[in-house]
Each structure stands twice: as structure tokens, then as C-alpha cells.
Short mmCIF file of C-alpha atoms in Angstrom, two decimals:
data_model
loop_
_atom_site.label_atom_id
_atom_site.label_comp_id
_atom_site.label_asym_id
_atom_site.label_seq_id
_atom_site.Cartn_x
_atom_site.Cartn_y
_atom_site.Cartn_z
CA UNK A 1447 4.13 -19.85 -5.94
CA UNK A 1448 3.87 -19.10 -2.52
CA UNK A 1449 2.47 -20.81 0.29
CA UNK A 1450 -1.14 -19.52 0.31
CA UNK A 1451 -2.35 -17.76 3.45
CA UNK A 1452 -5.27 -20.93 3.99
CA UNK A 1453 -2.24 -23.30 4.29
CA UNK A 1454 -0.26 -20.89 6.75
CA UNK A 1455 -3.66 -20.65 8.64
CA UNK A 1456 -3.65 -24.49 9.27
CA UNK A 1457 -0.45 -24.59 10.05
CA UNK A 1458 -1.13 -22.49 13.41
CA UNK A 1459 -3.95 -24.09 13.97
CA UNK A 1460 -2.54 -27.17 14.08
CA UNK A 1461 0.18 -26.21 16.41
CA UNK A 1462 -2.13 -24.58 18.30
CA UNK A 1463 -3.82 -27.80 18.59
CA UNK A 1464 -0.25 -29.58 19.70
CA UNK A 1465 -0.31 -26.95 22.10
CA UNK A 1466 -3.69 -27.34 23.70
CA UNK A 1467 -2.29 -31.26 24.86
CA UNK A 1468 0.49 -30.49 26.56
CA UNK A 1469 0.36 -30.11 30.00
CA UNK A 1470 1.04 -26.84 31.75
CA UNK A 1471 1.58 -28.13 35.25
CA UNK A 1472 4.89 -29.52 34.74
CA UNK A 1473 6.29 -26.54 33.36
CA UNK A 1474 9.17 -24.97 35.79
CA UNK A 1475 8.33 -21.13 37.11
CA UNK A 1476 10.70 -19.32 34.82
CA UNK A 1477 9.96 -21.62 31.88
CA UNK A 1478 6.04 -20.57 31.88
CA UNK A 1479 6.62 -16.98 32.59
CA UNK A 1480 8.53 -16.71 29.49
CA UNK A 1481 6.20 -18.46 27.59
CA UNK A 1482 3.05 -16.49 28.97
CA UNK A 1483 4.37 -13.79 27.60
CA UNK A 1484 4.98 -14.87 24.60
CA UNK A 1485 1.73 -16.67 23.94
CA UNK A 1486 0.45 -13.36 24.32
CA UNK A 1487 2.79 -11.37 22.24
CA UNK A 1488 1.97 -14.05 19.28
CA UNK A 1489 -1.73 -13.97 20.06
CA UNK A 1490 -1.77 -9.63 19.68
CA UNK A 1491 0.31 -10.43 16.31
CA UNK A 1492 -2.37 -12.69 15.01
CA UNK A 1493 -5.19 -9.74 15.90
CA UNK A 1494 -2.88 -7.68 14.14
CA UNK A 1495 -3.10 -9.52 11.56
CA UNK A 1496 -6.94 -10.26 11.83
CA UNK A 1497 -7.55 -6.56 11.83
CA UNK A 1498 -5.67 -6.60 8.65
CA UNK A 1499 -8.25 -8.07 6.82
CA UNK A 1500 -10.22 -6.19 7.90
CA UNK A 1501 -10.38 -3.28 5.05
CA UNK A 1502 -10.78 -6.87 2.53
CA UNK A 1503 -14.01 -7.81 4.79
CA UNK A 1504 -15.94 -4.45 4.02
CA UNK A 1505 -14.75 -4.08 0.75
CA UNK A 1506 -16.17 -7.17 -0.72
CA UNK A 1507 -19.91 -6.71 0.78
CA UNK A 1508 -20.79 -9.74 1.22
CA UNK A 1509 -21.16 -9.69 4.88
CA UNK A 1510 -24.81 -7.44 4.45
CA UNK A 1511 -26.40 -10.06 2.30
CA UNK A 1512 -27.75 -11.71 4.97
CA UNK A 1513 -29.57 -8.56 6.34
CA UNK A 1514 -26.28 -6.61 9.07
CA UNK A 1515 -26.06 -3.04 9.53
CA UNK A 1516 -23.00 -2.89 10.09
CA UNK A 1517 -19.72 -4.64 9.94
CA UNK A 1518 -19.32 -4.96 13.84
CA UNK A 1519 -22.53 -6.20 13.69
CA UNK A 1520 -21.77 -9.10 11.58
CA UNK A 1521 -18.50 -9.52 13.16
CA UNK A 1522 -19.95 -10.06 16.70
CA UNK A 1523 -22.51 -12.86 15.45
CA UNK A 1524 -20.20 -14.62 12.65
CA UNK A 1525 -17.34 -13.96 15.29
CA UNK A 1526 -18.90 -15.21 18.05
CA UNK A 1527 -17.80 -12.04 20.63
CA UNK A 1528 -18.80 -9.06 21.51
CA UNK A 1529 -20.19 -6.08 19.94
CA UNK A 1530 -17.36 -4.00 22.20
CA UNK A 1531 -14.32 -6.23 20.92
CA UNK A 1532 -16.46 -6.41 17.29
CA UNK A 1533 -16.17 -2.21 16.84
CA UNK A 1534 -13.03 -2.65 18.20
CA UNK A 1535 -11.41 -4.58 15.51
CA UNK A 1536 -12.91 -3.66 13.34
CA UNK A 1537 -11.93 -0.07 14.48
CA UNK A 1538 -8.43 -1.08 14.29
CA UNK A 1539 -8.23 -2.35 11.19
CA UNK A 1540 -10.11 0.38 9.30
CA UNK A 1541 -7.13 2.35 11.05
CA UNK A 1542 -4.51 -0.40 9.88
CA UNK A 1543 -5.92 0.57 6.15
CA UNK A 1544 -5.96 4.37 6.83
CA UNK A 1545 -3.64 6.30 8.79
CA UNK A 1546 -1.91 3.69 10.87
CA UNK A 1547 -0.42 1.61 8.44
CA UNK A 1548 2.60 1.74 10.11
CA UNK A 1549 1.61 0.66 13.45
CA UNK A 1550 -0.09 -2.54 11.58
CA UNK A 1551 2.96 -3.63 10.43
CA UNK A 1552 5.09 -2.76 13.16
CA UNK A 1553 1.65 -4.59 15.52
CA UNK A 1554 2.30 -8.09 12.91
CA UNK A 1555 6.49 -7.82 13.39
CA UNK A 1556 6.26 -7.90 17.00
CA UNK A 1557 7.64 -4.61 17.33
CA UNK A 1558 4.72 -3.31 19.09
CA UNK A 1559 2.18 -4.79 20.97
CA UNK A 1560 -1.44 -5.04 20.34
CA UNK A 1561 -2.64 -2.70 23.46
CA UNK A 1562 -0.60 0.66 22.11
CA UNK A 1563 -1.75 0.21 18.19
CA UNK A 1564 -5.40 0.17 19.91
CA UNK A 1565 -4.93 3.18 22.04
CA UNK A 1566 -3.57 4.60 18.94
CA UNK A 1567 -6.49 3.95 17.20
CA UNK A 1568 -8.79 5.19 19.38
CA UNK A 1569 -7.57 8.68 21.06
CA UNK A 1570 -5.22 9.60 17.66
CA UNK A 1571 -7.36 9.27 14.82
CA UNK A 1572 -10.29 11.41 16.13
CA UNK A 1573 -10.54 14.22 14.19
CA UNK A 1574 -8.86 15.14 10.90
CA UNK A 1575 -6.41 17.48 12.13
CA UNK A 1576 -4.95 14.50 14.27
CA UNK A 1577 -5.41 12.43 11.16
CA UNK A 1578 -3.05 15.10 9.01
CA UNK A 1579 -0.55 15.26 11.93
CA UNK A 1580 0.13 11.17 11.80
CA UNK A 1581 0.82 11.52 7.99
CA UNK A 1582 2.69 14.81 8.27
CA UNK A 1583 5.87 12.97 6.42
CA UNK A 1584 7.48 16.68 7.33
CA UNK A 1585 6.62 16.21 11.21
CA UNK A 1586 8.60 15.40 13.76
CA UNK A 1587 5.88 14.09 16.20
CA UNK A 1588 3.77 11.95 13.69
CA UNK A 1589 3.21 8.08 13.66
CA UNK A 1590 6.59 7.44 13.84
CA UNK A 1591 6.93 9.81 16.98
CA UNK A 1592 5.02 7.41 18.56
CA UNK A 1593 5.27 3.73 17.68
CA UNK A 1594 8.89 4.94 18.74
CA UNK A 1595 7.68 5.76 22.19
CA UNK A 1596 5.39 2.70 22.58
CA UNK A 1597 8.01 0.30 21.69
CA UNK A 1598 9.87 1.47 25.07
CA UNK A 1599 6.40 2.84 27.39
CA UNK A 1600 4.02 0.27 29.04
CA UNK A 1601 0.21 0.23 27.91
CA UNK A 1602 -0.24 2.60 30.40
CA UNK A 1603 1.93 5.42 29.96
CA UNK A 1604 2.02 4.94 26.46
CA UNK A 1605 -1.86 5.72 26.21
CA UNK A 1606 -1.60 8.81 28.90
CA UNK A 1607 0.99 9.78 25.91
CA UNK A 1608 -1.30 9.22 23.31
CA UNK A 1609 -3.83 11.29 24.62
CA UNK A 1610 -1.55 14.45 25.34
CA UNK A 1611 -0.02 14.14 21.92
CA UNK A 1612 -4.23 14.06 20.70
CA UNK A 1613 -4.90 17.08 22.35
CA UNK A 1614 -2.00 18.88 21.25
CA UNK A 1615 -2.89 18.21 17.87
CA UNK A 1616 -5.97 19.46 17.85
CA UNK A 1617 -6.62 21.09 21.60
CA UNK A 1618 -10.19 22.27 20.09
CA UNK A 1619 -11.28 18.32 19.76
CA UNK A 1620 -12.43 17.42 22.89
CA UNK A 1621 -14.19 20.60 23.46
CA UNK A 1622 -16.00 19.97 20.16
CA UNK A 1623 -17.29 16.50 21.59
CA UNK A 1624 -18.21 17.31 24.94
CA UNK A 1625 -20.47 20.40 23.53
CA UNK A 1626 -22.23 18.10 21.11
CA UNK A 1627 -22.91 15.80 23.54
CA UNK A 1628 -24.24 18.27 25.50
CA UNK A 1629 -26.73 19.18 23.11
CA UNK A 1630 -27.62 15.02 23.24
CA UNK A 1631 -28.36 15.36 26.52
CA UNK A 1632 -32.02 14.49 28.10
CA UNK A 1633 -33.73 12.86 30.79
CA UNK A 1634 -37.16 11.49 30.66
CA UNK A 1635 -39.03 9.84 33.33
CA UNK A 1636 -42.81 8.26 32.98
CA UNK A 1637 -45.09 6.86 34.55
CA UNK A 1638 -45.68 2.94 33.35
CA UNK A 1639 -47.80 -0.04 35.14
CA UNK A 1640 -46.36 -0.64 38.26
CA UNK A 1641 -43.86 1.48 38.45
CA UNK A 1642 -41.42 4.85 36.70
CA UNK A 1643 -39.37 3.99 33.24
CA UNK A 1644 -36.42 6.34 32.81
CA UNK A 1645 -34.71 6.86 29.52
CA UNK A 1646 -31.99 9.42 28.96
CA UNK A 1647 -28.06 10.42 28.21
CA UNK A 1648 -26.00 12.17 30.21
CA UNK A 1649 -22.18 13.24 29.00
CA UNK A 1650 -19.79 11.53 31.00
CA UNK A 1651 -19.40 14.03 33.70
CA UNK A 1652 -22.98 14.29 34.64
CA UNK A 1653 -23.49 10.21 34.06
CA UNK A 1654 -20.78 9.95 36.95
CA UNK A 1655 -22.72 12.60 39.31
CA UNK A 1656 -25.70 10.66 39.07
CA UNK A 1657 -24.21 7.43 39.61
CA UNK A 1658 -22.38 9.13 42.78
CA UNK A 1659 -26.18 10.24 43.84
CA UNK A 1660 -28.07 7.54 43.63
CA UNK A 1661 -24.55 6.03 45.31
#
């Protein structure tokens, strides 16, 4: 019988506890730099492993027994993290379980940085056409193509590549999103006790214009 996941997690925890007890001030500059990069890489791999567990937790559904309205809400409260981080982790986990399985494996194996996987989950899975393009086994520009470039590009350059890829895979998607957002726009200004109450929703473009005008 192999080693259980819980045993390995306990071993990782013990190693982290030992590292936490070691001073860092006496590290040589080069050693410190190498450890910084290695620890960050390990942290990304562990986050990738964490995201892979999301599918199992979500399918079980027990997280909702306490009244949580969504998995990300439960995660934010139980994990003591921001809702933004919880939503990002859930999105990443769902993507790993669906159209980005190879990306998930590349992250946990240390072959692809976590930031690159998050860029793929954020921009490359936002429409059915883009998901189909990722999974197209006969295409030279699917998920493997993006992973390959991710191994040689920095995070910002790779994010730009993924955005361009997304436009090419489904050029109408962003326009549909803009139209939908425009149709949701509204602003209300009402008098209330001691002042005025403002409420509304604007597209990014119009919101930026309003911010500039206010500044």
C-alpha cells in the first residue's frame, strides 16, 4: 500500500516547520536568491495541487451544509482568505478538471509557473469556442501549444499571448461581453439623510472615464 496523501502533507508541514525555525539573515546572497526562487516554485506547485482537489470538494457538496451559497464563499471563510483569492482558486480547479488538465499536470510537476496557469484559466476558457480550441487534438494551437510557450515566456508576455490567442479563437466573444456589460449599465443618484446616495454599474471603459472626471 502506498503512502497516503495525508501522510505526505504531514511531512511537508513538518519540513516547513523546520524551515521556519532556521534563520535567514546568515544566508549568502546567491544562496538566498536561489532559495527564494525555489520556494516560490514549490509554493506554486502546492497551489496547483490544492486546485486539483477543488473538483472533489465541489462534487461532494458537504461544504454547503453550513449554509454557504457557493464553494468560493465557503473557501474564503474556512480558508481565511479573500474572496478574490478563493474565486481564483476555484476557477483554477474547475479548469484543471475540465479543459486544462494538461496545464494542471504541468504546474504540479514544476514545468509551468502558477501565474501562467492562472492566465490560461482567466482568458482561455471564457467561451465555448475557446474551450473547444484548447481541446482540439488536431490543432497545432491548442493547450499544448500554449503550455510550450509558457515554458519560455515570462508571466506578462505569456498573459499577452494568451489574450491574443483568445481573440483569435473567438473574436466575437469580447464584443458579446461588452454588449452584455453595456446593457447592464445604470447609475442612480438619490437624496438620503444628510447627503446623496450613489449606486450603479459601468463598463470598464465608462468607469475609467468617470474616475478620470472625478479626479
